[in-house]
Short mmCIF file of C-alpha atoms and ligand atoms in Angstrom, two decimals:
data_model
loop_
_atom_site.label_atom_id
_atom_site.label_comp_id
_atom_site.label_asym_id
_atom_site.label_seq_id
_atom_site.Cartn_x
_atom_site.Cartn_y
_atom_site.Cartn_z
CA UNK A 66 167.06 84.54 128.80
CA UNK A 67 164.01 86.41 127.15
CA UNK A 68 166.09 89.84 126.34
CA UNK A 69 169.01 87.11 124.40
CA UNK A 70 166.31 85.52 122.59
CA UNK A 71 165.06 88.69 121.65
CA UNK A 72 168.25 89.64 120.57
CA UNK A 73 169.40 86.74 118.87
CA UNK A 74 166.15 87.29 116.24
CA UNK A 75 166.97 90.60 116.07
CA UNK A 76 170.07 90.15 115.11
CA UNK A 77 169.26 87.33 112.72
CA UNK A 78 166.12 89.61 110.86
CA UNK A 79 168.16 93.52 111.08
CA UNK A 80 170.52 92.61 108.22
CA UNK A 81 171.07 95.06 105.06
CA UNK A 82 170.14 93.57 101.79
CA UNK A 83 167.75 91.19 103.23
CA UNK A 84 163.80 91.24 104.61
CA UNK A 85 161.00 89.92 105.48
CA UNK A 86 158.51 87.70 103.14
CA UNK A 87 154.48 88.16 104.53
CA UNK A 88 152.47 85.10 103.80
CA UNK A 89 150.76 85.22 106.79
CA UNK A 90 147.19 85.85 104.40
CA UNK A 91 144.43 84.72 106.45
CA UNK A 92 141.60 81.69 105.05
CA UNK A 93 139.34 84.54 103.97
CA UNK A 94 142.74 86.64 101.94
CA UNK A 95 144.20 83.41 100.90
CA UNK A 96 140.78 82.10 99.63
CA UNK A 97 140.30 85.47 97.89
CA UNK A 98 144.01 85.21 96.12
CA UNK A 99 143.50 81.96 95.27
CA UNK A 100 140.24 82.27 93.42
CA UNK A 101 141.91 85.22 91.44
CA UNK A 102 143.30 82.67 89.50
CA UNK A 103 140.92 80.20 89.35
CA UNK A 104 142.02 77.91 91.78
CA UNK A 105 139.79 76.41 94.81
CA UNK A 106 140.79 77.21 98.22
CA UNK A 107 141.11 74.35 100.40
CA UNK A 108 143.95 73.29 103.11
CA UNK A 109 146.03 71.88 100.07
CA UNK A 110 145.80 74.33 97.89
CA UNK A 111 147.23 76.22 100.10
CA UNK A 112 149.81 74.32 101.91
CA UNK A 113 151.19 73.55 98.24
CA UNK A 114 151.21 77.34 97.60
CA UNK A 115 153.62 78.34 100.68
CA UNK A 116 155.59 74.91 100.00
CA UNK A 117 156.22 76.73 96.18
CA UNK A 118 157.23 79.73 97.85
CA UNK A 119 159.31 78.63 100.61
CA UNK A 120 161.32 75.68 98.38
CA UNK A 121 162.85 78.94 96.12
CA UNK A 122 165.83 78.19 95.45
CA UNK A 123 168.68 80.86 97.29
CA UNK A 124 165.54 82.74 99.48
CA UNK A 125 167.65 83.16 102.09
CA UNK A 126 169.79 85.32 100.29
CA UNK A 127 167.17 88.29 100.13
CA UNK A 128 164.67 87.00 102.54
CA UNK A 129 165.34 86.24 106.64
CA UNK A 130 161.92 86.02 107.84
CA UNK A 131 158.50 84.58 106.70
CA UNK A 132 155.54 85.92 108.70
CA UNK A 133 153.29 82.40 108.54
CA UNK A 134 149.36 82.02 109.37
CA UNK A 135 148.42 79.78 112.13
CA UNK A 136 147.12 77.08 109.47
CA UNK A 137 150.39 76.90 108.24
CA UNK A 138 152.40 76.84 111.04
CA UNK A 139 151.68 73.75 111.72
CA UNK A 140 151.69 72.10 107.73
CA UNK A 141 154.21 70.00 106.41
CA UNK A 142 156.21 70.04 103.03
CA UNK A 143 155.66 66.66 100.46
CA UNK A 144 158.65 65.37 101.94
CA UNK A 145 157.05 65.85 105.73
CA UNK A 146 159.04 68.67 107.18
CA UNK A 147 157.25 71.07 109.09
CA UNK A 148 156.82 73.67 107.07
CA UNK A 149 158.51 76.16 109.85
CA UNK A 150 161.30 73.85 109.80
CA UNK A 151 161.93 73.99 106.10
CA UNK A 152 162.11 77.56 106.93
CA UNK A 153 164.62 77.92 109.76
CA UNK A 154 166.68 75.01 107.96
CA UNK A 155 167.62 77.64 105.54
CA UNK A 156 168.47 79.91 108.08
CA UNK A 157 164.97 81.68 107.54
CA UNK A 158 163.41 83.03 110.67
CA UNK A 159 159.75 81.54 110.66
CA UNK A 160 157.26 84.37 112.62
CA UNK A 161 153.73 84.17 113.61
CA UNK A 162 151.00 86.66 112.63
CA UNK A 163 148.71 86.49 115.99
CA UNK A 164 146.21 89.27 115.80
CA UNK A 165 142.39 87.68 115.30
CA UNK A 166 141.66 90.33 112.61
CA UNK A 167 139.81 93.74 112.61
CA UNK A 168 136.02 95.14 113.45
CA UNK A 169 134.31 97.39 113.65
CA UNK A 170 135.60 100.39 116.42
CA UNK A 171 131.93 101.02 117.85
CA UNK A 172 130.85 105.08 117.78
CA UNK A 173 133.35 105.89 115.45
CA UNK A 174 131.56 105.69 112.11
CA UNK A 175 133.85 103.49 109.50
CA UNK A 176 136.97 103.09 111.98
CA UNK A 177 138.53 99.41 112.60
CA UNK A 178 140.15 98.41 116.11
CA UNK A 179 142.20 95.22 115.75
CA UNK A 180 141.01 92.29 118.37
CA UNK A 181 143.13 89.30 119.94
CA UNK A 182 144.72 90.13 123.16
CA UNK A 183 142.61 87.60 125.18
CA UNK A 184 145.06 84.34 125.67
CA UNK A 185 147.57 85.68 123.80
CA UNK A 186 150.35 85.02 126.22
CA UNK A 187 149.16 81.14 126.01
CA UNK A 188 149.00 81.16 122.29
CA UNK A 189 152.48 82.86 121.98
CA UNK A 190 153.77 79.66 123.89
CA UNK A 191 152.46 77.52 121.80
CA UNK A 192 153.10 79.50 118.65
CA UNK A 193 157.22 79.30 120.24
CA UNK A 194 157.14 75.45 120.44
CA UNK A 195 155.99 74.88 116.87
CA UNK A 196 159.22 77.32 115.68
CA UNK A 197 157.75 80.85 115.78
CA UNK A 198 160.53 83.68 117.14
CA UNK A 199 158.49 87.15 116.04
CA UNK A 200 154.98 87.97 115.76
CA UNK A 201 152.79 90.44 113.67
CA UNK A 202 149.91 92.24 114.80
CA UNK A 203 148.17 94.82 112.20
CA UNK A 204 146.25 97.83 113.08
CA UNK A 205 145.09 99.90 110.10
CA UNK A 206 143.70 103.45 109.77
CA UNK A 207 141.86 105.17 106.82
CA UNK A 208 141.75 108.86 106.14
CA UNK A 209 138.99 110.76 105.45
CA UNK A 210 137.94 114.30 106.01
CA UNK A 211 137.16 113.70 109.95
CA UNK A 212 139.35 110.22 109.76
CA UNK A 213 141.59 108.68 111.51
CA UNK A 214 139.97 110.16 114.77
CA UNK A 215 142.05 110.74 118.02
CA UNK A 216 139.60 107.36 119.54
CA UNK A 217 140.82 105.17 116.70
CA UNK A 218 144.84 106.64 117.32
CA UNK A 219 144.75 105.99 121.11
CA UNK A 220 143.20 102.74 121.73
CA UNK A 221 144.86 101.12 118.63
CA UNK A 222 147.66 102.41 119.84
CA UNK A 223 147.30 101.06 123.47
CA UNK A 224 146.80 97.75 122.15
CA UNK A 225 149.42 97.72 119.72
CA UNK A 226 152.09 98.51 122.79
CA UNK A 227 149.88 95.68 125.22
CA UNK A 228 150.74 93.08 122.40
CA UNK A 229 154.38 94.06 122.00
CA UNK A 230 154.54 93.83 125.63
CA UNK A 231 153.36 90.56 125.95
CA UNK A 232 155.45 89.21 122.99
CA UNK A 233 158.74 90.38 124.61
CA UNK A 234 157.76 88.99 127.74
CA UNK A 235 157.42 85.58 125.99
CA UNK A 236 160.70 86.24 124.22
CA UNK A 237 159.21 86.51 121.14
CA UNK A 238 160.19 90.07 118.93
CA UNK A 239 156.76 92.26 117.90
CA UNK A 240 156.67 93.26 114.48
CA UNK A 241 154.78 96.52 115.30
CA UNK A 242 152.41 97.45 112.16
CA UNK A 243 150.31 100.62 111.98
CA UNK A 244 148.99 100.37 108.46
CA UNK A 245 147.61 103.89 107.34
CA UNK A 246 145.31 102.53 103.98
CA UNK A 247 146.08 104.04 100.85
CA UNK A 248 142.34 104.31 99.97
CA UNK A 249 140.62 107.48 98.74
CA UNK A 250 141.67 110.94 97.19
CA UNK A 251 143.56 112.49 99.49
CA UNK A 252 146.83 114.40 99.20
CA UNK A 253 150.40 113.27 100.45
CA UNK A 254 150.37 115.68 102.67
CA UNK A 255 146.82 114.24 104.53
CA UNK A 256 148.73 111.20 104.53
CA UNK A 257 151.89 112.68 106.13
CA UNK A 258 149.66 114.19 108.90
CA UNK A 259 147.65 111.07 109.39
CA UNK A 260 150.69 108.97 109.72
CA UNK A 261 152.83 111.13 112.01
CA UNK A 262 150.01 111.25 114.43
CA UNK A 263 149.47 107.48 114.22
CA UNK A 264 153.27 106.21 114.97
CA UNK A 265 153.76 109.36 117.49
CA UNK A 266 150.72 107.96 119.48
CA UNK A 267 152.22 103.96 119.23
CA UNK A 268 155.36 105.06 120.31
CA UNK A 269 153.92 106.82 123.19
CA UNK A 270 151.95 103.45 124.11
CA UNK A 271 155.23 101.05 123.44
CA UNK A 272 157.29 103.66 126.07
CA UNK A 273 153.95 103.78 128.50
CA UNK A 274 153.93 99.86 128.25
CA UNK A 275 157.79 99.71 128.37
CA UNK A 276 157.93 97.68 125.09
CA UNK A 277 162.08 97.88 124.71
CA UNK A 278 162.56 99.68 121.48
CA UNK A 279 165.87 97.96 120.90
CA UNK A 280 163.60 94.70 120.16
CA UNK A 281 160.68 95.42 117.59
CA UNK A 282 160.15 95.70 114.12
CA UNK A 283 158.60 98.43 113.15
CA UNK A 284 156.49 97.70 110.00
CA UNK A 285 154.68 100.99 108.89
CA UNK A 286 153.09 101.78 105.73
CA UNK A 287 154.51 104.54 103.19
CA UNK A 288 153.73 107.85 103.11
CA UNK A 289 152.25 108.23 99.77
CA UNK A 290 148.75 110.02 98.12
CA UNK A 291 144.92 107.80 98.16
CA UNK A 292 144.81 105.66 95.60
CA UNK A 293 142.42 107.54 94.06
CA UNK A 294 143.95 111.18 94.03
CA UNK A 295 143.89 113.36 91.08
CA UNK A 296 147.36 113.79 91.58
CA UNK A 297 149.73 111.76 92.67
CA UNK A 298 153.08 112.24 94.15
CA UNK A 299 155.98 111.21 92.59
CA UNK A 300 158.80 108.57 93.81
CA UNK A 301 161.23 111.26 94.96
CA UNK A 302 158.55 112.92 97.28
CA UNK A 303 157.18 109.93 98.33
CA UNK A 304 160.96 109.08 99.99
CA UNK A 305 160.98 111.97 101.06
CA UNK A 306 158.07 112.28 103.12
CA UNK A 307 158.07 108.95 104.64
CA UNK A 308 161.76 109.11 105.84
CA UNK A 309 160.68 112.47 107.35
CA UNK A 310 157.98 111.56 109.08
CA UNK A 311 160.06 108.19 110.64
CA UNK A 312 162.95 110.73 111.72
CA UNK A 313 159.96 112.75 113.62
CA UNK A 314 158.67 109.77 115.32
CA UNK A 315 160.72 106.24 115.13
CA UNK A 316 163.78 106.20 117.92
CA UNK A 317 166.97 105.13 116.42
CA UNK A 318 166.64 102.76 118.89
CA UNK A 319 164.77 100.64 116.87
CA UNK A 320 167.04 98.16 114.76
CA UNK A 321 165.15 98.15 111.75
CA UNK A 322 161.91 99.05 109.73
CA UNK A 323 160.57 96.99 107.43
CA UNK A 324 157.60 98.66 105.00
CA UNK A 325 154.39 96.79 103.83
CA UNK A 326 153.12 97.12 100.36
CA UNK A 327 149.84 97.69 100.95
CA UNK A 328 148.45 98.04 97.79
CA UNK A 329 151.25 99.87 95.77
CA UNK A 330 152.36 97.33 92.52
CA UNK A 331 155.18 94.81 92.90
CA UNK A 332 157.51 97.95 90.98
CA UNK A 333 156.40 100.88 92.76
CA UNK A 334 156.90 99.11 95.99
CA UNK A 335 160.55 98.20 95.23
CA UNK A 336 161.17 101.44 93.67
CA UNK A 337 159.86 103.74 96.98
CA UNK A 338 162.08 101.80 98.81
CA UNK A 339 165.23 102.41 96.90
CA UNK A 340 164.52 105.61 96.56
CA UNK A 341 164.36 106.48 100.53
CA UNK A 342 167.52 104.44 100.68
CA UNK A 343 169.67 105.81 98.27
CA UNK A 344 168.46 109.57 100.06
CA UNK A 345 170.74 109.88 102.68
CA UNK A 346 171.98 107.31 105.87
CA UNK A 347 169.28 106.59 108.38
CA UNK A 348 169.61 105.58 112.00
CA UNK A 349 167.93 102.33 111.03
CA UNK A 350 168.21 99.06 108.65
CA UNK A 351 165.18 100.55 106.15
CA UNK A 352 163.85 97.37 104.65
CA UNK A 353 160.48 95.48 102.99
CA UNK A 354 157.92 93.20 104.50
CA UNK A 355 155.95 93.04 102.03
CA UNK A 356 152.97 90.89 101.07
CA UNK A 357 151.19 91.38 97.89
CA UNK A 358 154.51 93.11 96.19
CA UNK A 359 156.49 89.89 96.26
CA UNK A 360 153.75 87.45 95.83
CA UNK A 361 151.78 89.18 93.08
CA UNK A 362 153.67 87.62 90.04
CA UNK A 363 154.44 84.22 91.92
CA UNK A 364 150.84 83.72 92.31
CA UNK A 365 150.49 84.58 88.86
CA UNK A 366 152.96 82.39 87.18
CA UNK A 367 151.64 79.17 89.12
CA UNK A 368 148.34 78.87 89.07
CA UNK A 369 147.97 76.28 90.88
CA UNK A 370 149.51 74.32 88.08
CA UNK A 371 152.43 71.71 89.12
CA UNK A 372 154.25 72.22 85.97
CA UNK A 373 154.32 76.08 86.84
CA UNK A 374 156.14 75.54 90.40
CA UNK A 375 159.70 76.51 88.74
CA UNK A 376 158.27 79.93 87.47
CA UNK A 377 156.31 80.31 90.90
CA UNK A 378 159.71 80.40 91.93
CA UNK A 379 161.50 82.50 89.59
CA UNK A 380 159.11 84.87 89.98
CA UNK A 381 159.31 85.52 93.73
CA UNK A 382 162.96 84.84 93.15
CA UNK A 383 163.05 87.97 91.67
CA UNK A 384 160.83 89.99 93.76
CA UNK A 385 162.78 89.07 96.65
CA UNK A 386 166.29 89.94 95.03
CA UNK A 387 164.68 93.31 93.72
CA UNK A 388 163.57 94.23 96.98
CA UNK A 389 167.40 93.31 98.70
CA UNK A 390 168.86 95.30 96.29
CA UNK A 391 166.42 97.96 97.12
CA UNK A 392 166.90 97.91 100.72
CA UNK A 393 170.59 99.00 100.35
CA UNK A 394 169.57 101.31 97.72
CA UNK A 395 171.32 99.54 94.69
CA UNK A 396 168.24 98.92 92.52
CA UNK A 397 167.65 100.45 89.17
CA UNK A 398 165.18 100.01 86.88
CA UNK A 399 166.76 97.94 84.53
CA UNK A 400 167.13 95.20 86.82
CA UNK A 401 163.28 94.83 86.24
CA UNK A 402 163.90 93.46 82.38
CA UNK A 403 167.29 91.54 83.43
P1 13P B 782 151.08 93.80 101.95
O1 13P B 782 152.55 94.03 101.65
O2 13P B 782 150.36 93.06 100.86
O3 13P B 782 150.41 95.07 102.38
O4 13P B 782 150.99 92.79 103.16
C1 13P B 782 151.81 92.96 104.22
C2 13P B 782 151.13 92.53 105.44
O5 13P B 782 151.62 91.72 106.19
C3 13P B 782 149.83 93.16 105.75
O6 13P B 782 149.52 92.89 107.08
#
């Protein structure tokens, strides 16, 4: 019963041309996003935000999955649909982001260990009878000269495979996401390093915890220089690193792997991707879950303005089809000015 359910939402999310919309921002992110453009922050606000973004017109075409916050799990549309529902109506997988946030990983200076095991299994129930099928859990990792430290690798690590466990017992598919931060002024290469260490450590865990491969999502970050490095690598190497470091480290097991932006602009994001795709055939579906990258210009265009909903729209409208195209490696440039 649990391994066809699993399956079933695999299927349903592991399909080229198509990914995985994160608007699972907490109250503090969503607060913070919402006062970038001048907009108050309260339940409303932004229950009529995800409304705008889930009533796009032909999201289903690009986008299978919506990561949702607990808050708005259990909101309803104007027209009193459960806002999961309005999801899974359109044949959109609604998912769960479960993890209770980050702090501070004590003796090991600046390093964050992600919390929220305790009564998870009992929250993934509920989270299951209000529509959730997958679940996100986040663990992130910065570099710096002594950073991320073999302490911060393992234990993230061995709770990133505990949750995954405990998801597939429920039936419910882990999106698995080791987020290496693209802050500071460090080469490619650093990142390269940093990142094959990280995912060959959670793999370890997911076998140890015997987390069946065959039914995660893999949701890594790119390989790509700090943010604030003198020089910065170009599109072509960026592909190329990442998808080498996933063939060193990801079983082709695993269905499919769906990026997060992380930072990089709405462009860049879509671009990396393409790139990687249109580089040679990969064992896996090689996809986007991306946050900021498709919400960025939605956000933008509405706010928080009724008469703005249609552009709110349009503008994730095209994210989302950018980022399809993208993850078959049919995107060009001039799609961007279409
Ligand atoms: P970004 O694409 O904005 O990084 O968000 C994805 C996400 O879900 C982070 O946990």
């Amino acid at each position: 019963m649990t391994e066809q359910a699993l399956q079933t939402t695999i299927n349903d999310i592991a399909i080229a041309g198509k990914g995985i919309l994160a608007a699972d921002e907490s109250v503090p992110t969503m607060t913070k996003r919402l006062t970038s453009i001048n907009v108050e922050s309260t339940e409303e606000t932004r229950r009529a935000y995800r409304e705008m973004l889930f009533t796009t017109p032909d999201l289903a075409k690009y986008i299978n999955g919506v990561i949702l916050f607990e808050e708005t799990l259990g909101q309803r549309a104007s027209d009193g649909t459960p806002l999961p529902e309005l999801l899974s109506k359109q044949g959109i997988v609604p998912g769960i982001k479960v993890d209770k946030g980050l702090i501070a990983l004590t003796n090991s200076g600046n390093e964050k260990f992600t919390q929220g095991l305790d009564g998870l299994s009992d929250r993934l129930a509920n989270y299951k009878e209000m529509g959730a099928r997958f679940a996100k859990w986040r663990n992130v990792y910065n570099i710096s000269d002594i950073t991320p430290s073999s302490l911060a690798i393992e234990v993230n690590a061995e709770n990133l495979a505990r949750y995954a466990a405990i998801c597939q017992a429920q039936g419910i598919v882990p999106i698995v996401e080791p987020e290496v931060l693209l802050d500071g002024n460090h080469t490619i290469e650093r990142c390269f390093d940093a990142t094959e260490a990280v995912l060959h450590a959670v793999f370890a865990a997911l076998y140890r915890h015997k987390v069946t491969p065959e039914h995660i999502i893999l949701k890594p970050s790119m390989v790509v220089s700090g943010k604030d490095c003198a020089q910065r690598a170009d599109m072509q190497t960026v592909a190329e690193l990442t998808v080498k470091v996933l063939l060193r480290t990801v079983p082709a097991a695993v269905p499919t792997i769906n990026f997060l932006s992380g930072g990089q602009t709405p462009e860049e994001a879509t671009a990396h991707l393409n790139a990687m795709n249109a580089l040679r055939s990969l064992p896996w579906n090689l996809s986007f879950s991306y946050g900021r990258a498709l919400q960025e210009p939605a956000l933008k265009a509405w706010a928080g303005k009724k008469e703005n909903v249609d552009a709110g729209r349009e503008a994730l409208h095209k994210r989302a089809k950018l980022n399809g195209a993208a993850s078959v490696g049919k995107y060009t440039e001039a799609m961007e000015s279409a």
